[in-house]
Coordinates of C-alpha atoms in Angstrom, one line a residue:
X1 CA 0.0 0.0 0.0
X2 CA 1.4 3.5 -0.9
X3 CA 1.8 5.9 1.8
X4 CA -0.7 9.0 1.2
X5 CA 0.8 12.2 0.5
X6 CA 0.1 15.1 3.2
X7 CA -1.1 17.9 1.7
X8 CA 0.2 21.2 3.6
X9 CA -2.7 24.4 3.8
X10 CA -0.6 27.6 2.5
X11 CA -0.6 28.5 6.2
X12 CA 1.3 25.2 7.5
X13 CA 4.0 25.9 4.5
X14 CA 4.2 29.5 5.9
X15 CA 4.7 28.0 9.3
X16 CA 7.6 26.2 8.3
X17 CA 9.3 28.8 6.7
X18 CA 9.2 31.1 9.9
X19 CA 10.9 27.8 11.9
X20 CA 13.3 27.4 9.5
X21 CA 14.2 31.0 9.6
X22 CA 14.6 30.8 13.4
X23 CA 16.6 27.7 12.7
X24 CA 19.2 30.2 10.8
X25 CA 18.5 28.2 7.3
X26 CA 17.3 31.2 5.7
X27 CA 17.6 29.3 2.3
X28 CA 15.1 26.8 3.3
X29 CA 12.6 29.8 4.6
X30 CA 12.7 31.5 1.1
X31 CA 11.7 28.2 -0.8
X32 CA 8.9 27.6 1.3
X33 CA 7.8 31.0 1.3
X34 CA 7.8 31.0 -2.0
X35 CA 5.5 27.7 -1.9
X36 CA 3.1 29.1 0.5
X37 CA 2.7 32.0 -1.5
X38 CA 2.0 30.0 -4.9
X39 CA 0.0 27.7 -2.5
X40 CA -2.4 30.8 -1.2
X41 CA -2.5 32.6 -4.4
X42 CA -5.8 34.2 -4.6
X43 CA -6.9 33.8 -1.0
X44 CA -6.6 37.7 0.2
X45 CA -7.4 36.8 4.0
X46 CA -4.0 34.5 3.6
X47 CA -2.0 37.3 1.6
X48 CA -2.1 39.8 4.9
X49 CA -0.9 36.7 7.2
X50 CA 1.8 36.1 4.0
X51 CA 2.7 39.7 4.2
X52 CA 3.2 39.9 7.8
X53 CA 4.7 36.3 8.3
X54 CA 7.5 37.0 5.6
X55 CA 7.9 40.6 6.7
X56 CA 9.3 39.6 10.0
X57 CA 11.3 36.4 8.5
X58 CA 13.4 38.9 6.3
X59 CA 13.8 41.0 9.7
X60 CA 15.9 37.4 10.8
X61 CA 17.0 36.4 7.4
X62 CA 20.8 37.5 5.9
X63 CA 21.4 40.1 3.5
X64 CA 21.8 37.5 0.7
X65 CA 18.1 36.0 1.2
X66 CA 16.6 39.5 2.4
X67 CA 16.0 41.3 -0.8
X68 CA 13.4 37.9 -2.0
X69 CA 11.9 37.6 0.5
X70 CA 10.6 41.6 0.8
X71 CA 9.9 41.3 -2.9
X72 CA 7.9 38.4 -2.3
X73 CA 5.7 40.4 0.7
X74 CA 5.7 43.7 -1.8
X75 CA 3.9 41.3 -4.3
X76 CA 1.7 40.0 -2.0
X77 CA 1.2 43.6 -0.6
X78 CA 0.5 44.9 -4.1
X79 CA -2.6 42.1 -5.1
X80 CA -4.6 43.1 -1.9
X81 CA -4.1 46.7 -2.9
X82 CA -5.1 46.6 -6.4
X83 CA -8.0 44.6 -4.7
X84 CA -9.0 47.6 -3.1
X85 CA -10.6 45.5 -0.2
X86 CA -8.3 46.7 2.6
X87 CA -9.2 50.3 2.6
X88 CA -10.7 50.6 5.9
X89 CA -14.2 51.3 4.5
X90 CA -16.0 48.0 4.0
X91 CA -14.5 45.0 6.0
X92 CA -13.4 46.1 9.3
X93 CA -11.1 43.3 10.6
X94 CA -9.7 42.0 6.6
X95 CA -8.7 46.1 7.1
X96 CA -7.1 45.8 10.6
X97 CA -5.4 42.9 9.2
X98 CA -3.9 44.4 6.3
X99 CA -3.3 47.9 8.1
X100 CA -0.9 45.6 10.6
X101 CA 0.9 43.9 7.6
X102 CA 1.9 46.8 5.1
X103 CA 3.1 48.6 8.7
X104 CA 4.8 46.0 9.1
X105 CA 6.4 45.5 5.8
X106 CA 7.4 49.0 5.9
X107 CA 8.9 49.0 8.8
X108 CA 11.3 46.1 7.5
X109 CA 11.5 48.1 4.1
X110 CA 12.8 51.3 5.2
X111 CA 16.4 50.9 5.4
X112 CA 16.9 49.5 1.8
X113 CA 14.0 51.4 0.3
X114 CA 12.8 54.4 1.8
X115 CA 10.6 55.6 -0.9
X116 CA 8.7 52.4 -1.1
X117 CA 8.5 52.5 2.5
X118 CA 7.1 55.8 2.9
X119 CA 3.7 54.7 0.3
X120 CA 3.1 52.2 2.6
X121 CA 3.5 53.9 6.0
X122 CA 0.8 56.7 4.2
X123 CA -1.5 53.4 2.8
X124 CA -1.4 52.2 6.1
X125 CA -1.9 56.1 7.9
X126 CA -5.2 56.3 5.4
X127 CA -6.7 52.5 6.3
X128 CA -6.6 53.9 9.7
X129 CA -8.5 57.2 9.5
X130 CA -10.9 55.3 7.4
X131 CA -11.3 52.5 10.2
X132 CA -11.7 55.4 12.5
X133 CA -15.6 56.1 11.4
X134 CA -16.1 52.6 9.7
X135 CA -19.1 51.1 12.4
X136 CA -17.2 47.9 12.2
X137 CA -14.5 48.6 14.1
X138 CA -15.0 48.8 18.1
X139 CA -14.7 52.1 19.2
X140 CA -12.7 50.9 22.7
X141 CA -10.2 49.9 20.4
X142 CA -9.3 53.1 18.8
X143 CA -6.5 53.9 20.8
X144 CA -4.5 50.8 18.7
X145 CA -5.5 53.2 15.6
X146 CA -2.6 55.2 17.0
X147 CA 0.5 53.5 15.4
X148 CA -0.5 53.5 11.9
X149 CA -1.7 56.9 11.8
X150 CA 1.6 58.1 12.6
X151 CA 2.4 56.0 9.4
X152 CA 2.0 59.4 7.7
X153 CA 4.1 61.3 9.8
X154 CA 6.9 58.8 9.0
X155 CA 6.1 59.0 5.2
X156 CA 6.2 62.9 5.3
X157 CA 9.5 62.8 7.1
X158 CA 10.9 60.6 4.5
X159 CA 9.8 63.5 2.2
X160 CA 11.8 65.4 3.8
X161 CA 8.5 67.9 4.9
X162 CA 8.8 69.0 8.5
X163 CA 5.6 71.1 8.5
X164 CA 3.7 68.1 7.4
X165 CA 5.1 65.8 9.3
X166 CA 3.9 68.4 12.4
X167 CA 0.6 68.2 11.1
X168 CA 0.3 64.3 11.1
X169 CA 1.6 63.7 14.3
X170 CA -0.9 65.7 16.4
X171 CA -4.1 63.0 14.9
X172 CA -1.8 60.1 16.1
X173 CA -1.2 61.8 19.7
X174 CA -5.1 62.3 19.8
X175 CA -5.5 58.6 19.2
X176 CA -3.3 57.7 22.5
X177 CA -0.2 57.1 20.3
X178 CA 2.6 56.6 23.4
X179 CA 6.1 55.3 21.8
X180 CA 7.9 58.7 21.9
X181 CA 11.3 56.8 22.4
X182 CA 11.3 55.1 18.9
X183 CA 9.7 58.9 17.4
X184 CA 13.0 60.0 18.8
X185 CA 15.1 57.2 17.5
X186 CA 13.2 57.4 14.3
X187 CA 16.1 57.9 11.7
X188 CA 13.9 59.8 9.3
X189 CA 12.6 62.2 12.0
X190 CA 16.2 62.9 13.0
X191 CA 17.3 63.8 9.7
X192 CA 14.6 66.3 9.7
X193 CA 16.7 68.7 12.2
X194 CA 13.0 70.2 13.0
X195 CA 12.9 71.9 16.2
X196 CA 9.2 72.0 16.5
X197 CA 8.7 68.5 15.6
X198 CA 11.3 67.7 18.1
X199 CA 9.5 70.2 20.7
X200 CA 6.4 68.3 20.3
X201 CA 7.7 64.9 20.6
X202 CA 9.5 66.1 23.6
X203 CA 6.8 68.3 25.9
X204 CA 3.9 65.1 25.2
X205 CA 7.1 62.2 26.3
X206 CA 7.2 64.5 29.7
X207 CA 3.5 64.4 29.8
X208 CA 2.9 61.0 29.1
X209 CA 5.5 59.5 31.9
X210 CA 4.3 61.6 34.2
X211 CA 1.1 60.7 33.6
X212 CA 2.4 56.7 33.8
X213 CA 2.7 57.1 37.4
X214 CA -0.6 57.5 38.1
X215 CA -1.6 54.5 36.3
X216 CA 0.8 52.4 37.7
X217 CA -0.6 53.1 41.4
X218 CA -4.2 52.6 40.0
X219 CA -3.5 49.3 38.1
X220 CA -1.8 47.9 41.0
X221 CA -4.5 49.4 43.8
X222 CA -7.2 48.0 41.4
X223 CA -6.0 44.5 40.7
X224 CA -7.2 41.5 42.3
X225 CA -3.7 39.3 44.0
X226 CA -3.5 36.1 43.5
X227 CA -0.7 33.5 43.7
X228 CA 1.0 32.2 40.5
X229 CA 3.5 29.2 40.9
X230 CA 5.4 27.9 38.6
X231 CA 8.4 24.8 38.4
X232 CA 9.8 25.1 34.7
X233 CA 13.0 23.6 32.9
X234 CA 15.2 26.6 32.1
X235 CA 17.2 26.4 29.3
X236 CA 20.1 25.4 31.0
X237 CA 18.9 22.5 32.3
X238 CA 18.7 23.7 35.3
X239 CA 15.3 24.1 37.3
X240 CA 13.1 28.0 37.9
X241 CA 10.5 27.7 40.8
X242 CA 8.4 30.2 42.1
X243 CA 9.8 29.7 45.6
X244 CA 13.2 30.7 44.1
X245 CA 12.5 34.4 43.9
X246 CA 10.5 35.0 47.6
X247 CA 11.8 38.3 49.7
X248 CA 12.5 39.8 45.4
X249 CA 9.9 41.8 43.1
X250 CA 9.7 39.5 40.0
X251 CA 8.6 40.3 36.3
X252 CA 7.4 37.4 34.8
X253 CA 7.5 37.5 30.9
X254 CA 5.4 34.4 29.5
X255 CA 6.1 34.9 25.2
X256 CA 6.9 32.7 22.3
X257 CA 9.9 33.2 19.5
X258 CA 6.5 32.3 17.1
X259 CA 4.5 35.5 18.2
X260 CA 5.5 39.0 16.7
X261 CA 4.4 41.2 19.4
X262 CA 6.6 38.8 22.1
X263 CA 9.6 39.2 20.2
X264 CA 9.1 43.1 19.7
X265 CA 8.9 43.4 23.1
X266 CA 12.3 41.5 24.2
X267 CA 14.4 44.7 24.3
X268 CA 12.0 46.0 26.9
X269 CA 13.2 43.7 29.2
X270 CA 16.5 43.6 28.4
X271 CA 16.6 47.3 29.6
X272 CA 14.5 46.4 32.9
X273 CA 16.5 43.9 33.4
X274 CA 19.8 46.4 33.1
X275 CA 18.0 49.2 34.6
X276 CA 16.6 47.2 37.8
X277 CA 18.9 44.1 38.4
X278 CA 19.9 46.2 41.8
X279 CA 16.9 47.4 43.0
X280 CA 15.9 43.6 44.2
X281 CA 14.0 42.8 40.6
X282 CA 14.4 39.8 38.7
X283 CA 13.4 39.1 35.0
X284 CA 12.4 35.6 34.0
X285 CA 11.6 34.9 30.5
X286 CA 9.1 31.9 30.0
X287 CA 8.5 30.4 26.2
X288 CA 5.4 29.7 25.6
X289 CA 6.5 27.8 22.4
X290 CA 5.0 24.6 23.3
X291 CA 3.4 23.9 26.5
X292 CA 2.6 20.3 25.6
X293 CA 6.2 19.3 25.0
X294 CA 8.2 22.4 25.7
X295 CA 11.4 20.2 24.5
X296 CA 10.5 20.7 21.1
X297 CA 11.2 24.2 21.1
X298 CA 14.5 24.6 23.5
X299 CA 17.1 24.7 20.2
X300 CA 15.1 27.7 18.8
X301 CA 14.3 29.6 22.3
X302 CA 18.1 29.1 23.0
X303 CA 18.9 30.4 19.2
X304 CA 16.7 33.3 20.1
X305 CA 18.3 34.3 23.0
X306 CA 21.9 34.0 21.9
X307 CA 20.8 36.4 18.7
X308 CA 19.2 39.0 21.0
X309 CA 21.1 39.6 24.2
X310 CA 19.0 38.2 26.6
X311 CA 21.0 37.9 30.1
X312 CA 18.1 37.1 32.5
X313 CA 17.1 34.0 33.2
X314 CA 14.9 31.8 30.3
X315 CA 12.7 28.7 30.6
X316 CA 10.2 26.6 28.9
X317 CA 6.7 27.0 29.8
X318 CA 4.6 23.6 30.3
X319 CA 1.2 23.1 30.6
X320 CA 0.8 23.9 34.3
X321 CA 2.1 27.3 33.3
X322 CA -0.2 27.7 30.8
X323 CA -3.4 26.5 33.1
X324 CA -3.3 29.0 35.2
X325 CA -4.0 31.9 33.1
X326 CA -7.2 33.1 31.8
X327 CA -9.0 31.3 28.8
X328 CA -8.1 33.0 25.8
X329 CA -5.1 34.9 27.3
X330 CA -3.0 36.9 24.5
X331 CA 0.9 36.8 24.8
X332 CA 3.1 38.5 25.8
X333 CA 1.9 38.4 28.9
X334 CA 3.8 39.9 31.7
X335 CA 3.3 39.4 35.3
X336 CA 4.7 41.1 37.9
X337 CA 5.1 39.6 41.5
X338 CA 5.8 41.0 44.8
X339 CA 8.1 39.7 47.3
X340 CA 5.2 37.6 49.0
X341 CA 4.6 35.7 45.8
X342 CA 1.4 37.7 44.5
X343 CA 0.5 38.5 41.5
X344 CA -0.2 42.2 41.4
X345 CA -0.7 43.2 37.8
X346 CA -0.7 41.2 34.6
X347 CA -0.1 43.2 31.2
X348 CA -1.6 41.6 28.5
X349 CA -0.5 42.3 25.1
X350 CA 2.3 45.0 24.3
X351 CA 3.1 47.2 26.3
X352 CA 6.2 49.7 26.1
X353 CA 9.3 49.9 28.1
X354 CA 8.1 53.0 30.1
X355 CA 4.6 51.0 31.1
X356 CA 6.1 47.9 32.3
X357 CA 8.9 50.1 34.4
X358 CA 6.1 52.1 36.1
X359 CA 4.6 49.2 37.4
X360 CA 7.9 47.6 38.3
X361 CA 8.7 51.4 40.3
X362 CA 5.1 50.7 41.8
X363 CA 6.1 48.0 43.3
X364 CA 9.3 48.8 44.4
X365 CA 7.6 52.0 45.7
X366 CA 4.8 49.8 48.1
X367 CA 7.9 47.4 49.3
X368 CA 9.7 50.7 50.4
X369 CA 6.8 52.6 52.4
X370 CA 5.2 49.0 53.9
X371 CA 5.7 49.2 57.4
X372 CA 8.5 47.3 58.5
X373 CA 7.9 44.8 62.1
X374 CA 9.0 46.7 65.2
X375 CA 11.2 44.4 67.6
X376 CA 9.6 43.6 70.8
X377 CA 10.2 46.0 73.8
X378 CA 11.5 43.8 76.4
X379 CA 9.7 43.6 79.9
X380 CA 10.3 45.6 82.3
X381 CA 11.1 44.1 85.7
X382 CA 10.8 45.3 88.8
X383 CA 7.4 47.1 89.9
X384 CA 6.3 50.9 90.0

């Protein structure tokens, strides 16, 4: 009898390719990209995963295999645009979708091809305002509306046009955008030399921390404790327990290499790590990769690491890890613990470097003012 052929779904191929490029065999990843796209042609709801996926495997690839594989997500990119289905005014989440993948293509674009980069930061800039009114899209989640409307800020500043770039930032700031570091890192924005632009940027970054404190003492005052514990493999083979870290504030980062967001958010904790490793914090790291056999994953966590700095301490989440958080839980999610073991705020989904540090100064904060145990006054002896 002949062994039946498995027949892989475009997303399965695309799956692989991302594991191969976390494997480092970046020649592997653009072969099967290339079959998952051929596989998915057509299928617009599979081109903005495509786009996305490939996106951030060029981010790991090397500079020989790079320049395919963006081609490949500019293709991909260009079909749902000439589809005009992705402009924010008809489906809401196919737009959301799409807005998130051409932001993210021009994000990995813009070194080699800022040009090309700056049409799709202003695509992406106009999906947004069009989601904006479009009833399909919740209003509570405006506020993630905020990123890719500063798309056209970045495209104007690649034009080299510091009044319009002014002008577009002040509709992103309105929508709750927050990530003033990178608008100060932004390469682009530098170039511009613009001392209003840099004014703005500036007075709302000196706004918005001081407004972080605030938030930090009502998340923590508003959140029910509860205990978390936790006996994982770390990737040394050694052993990470709850119990390890009692009397020290921890920051408990559960991620996996296979989800963008998690992996964005690594050089946030790389800095809290650096920034509070003597202030009696501790950063663990624990992958979420798979919980069922958390083996599987250990050669690509421990790639990961190696290629990103990590210092603090890594292990491999199981399936008791996974059980105690909440049905449907996003990663990342980050916990932070006291020195009692509770849980006293959980962060779900990305957060900045400046969010998760207010909560960690919180906590730091409520350790130094708790009333400390008086010793016992001896008895007297004698009588009055």
């Amino acid at each position: 009898m002949n062994a039946q052929t498995v027949v892989l779904s475009p997303d399965q191929i695309l799956a692989e390719a991302t594991k191969a490029s976390l494997d480092g065999d970046y020649k592997t990843a653009l072969a099967k990209t290339r079959e998952a796209g051929k596989a998915g042609s057509g299928d617009l709801s599979f081109a903005t995963r495509y786009v996305t996926a490939v996106a951030a495997i060029a981010d790991l690839s090397d500079d020989r295999h790079r320049s395919s594989l963006l081609n490949q997500a500019l293709k991909a990119a260009n079909e749902i645009e000439t589809a005009k289905v992705g402009d924010g005014t008809k489906d809401a989440e196919f737009a959301w979708h799409y807005l998130v993948a051409i932001g993210k293509l021009a994000d990995s674009i813009a070194d080699t091809s800022p040009a090309t980069s700056g049409k799709l930061y202003l695509a992406q800039a106009k999906v947004a305002a069009n989601l904006k009114t479009n009833p399909g899209f919740p209003q509570e989640s405006l506020s993630l509306l905020a990123g890719p409307l500063m798309g056209k800020a970045f495209a104007k500043a690649i034009a080299k046009d510091a009044d319009g770039t002014l002008a577009a930032m002040k509709p992103a700031f309105e929508a709750g955008f927050t990530d003033y570091e990178m608008l100060l890192d932004n390469e682009f924005i530098k170039e511009l030399k613009s001392d209003k632009v840099n004014a703005l940027v500036k007075s709302k970054f000196v706004a918005y921390k001081k407004g972080l404190k605030k938030w930090a003492r009502n998340s923590v005052a508003n959140f029910k404790s509860f205990d978390f514990k936790f006996d994982v493999a770390d990737i040394e083979a050694g052993r990470i327990r709850n119990s390890d870290f009692r009397g020290r504030i921890l920051v408990l980062d559960l991620w996996a290499t296979w989800c963008q967001p998690c992996r964005e958010a690594i050089p946030h904790f790389v800095k809290l790590d650096k920034e509070f490793r003597s202030d009696n914090v501790d950063i663990v790291g624990i992958s979420m990769d798979n919980p069922d056999d958390p083996r599987k994953s250990l050669k690509v966590v421990r790639n990961f690491v190696d290629d990103n700095g990590v210092e603090y301490a890594m292990a491999m989440g199981n399936r008791s890890v996974m059980n105690q958080l909440a049905p449907g839980q996003k990663l990342p999610t980050v916990l932070f613990i006291d020195t009692q073991g509770k849980v006293r705020f959980i962060a779900e989904g990305p957060h900045n470097f400046f969010q998760l540090a207010a909560i960690t100064n919180e906590l730091i904060k409520q350790e130094e003012d708790s009333p400390t145990s008086l010793p016992a006054i001896p008895a007297l002896s004698g009588q009055f």
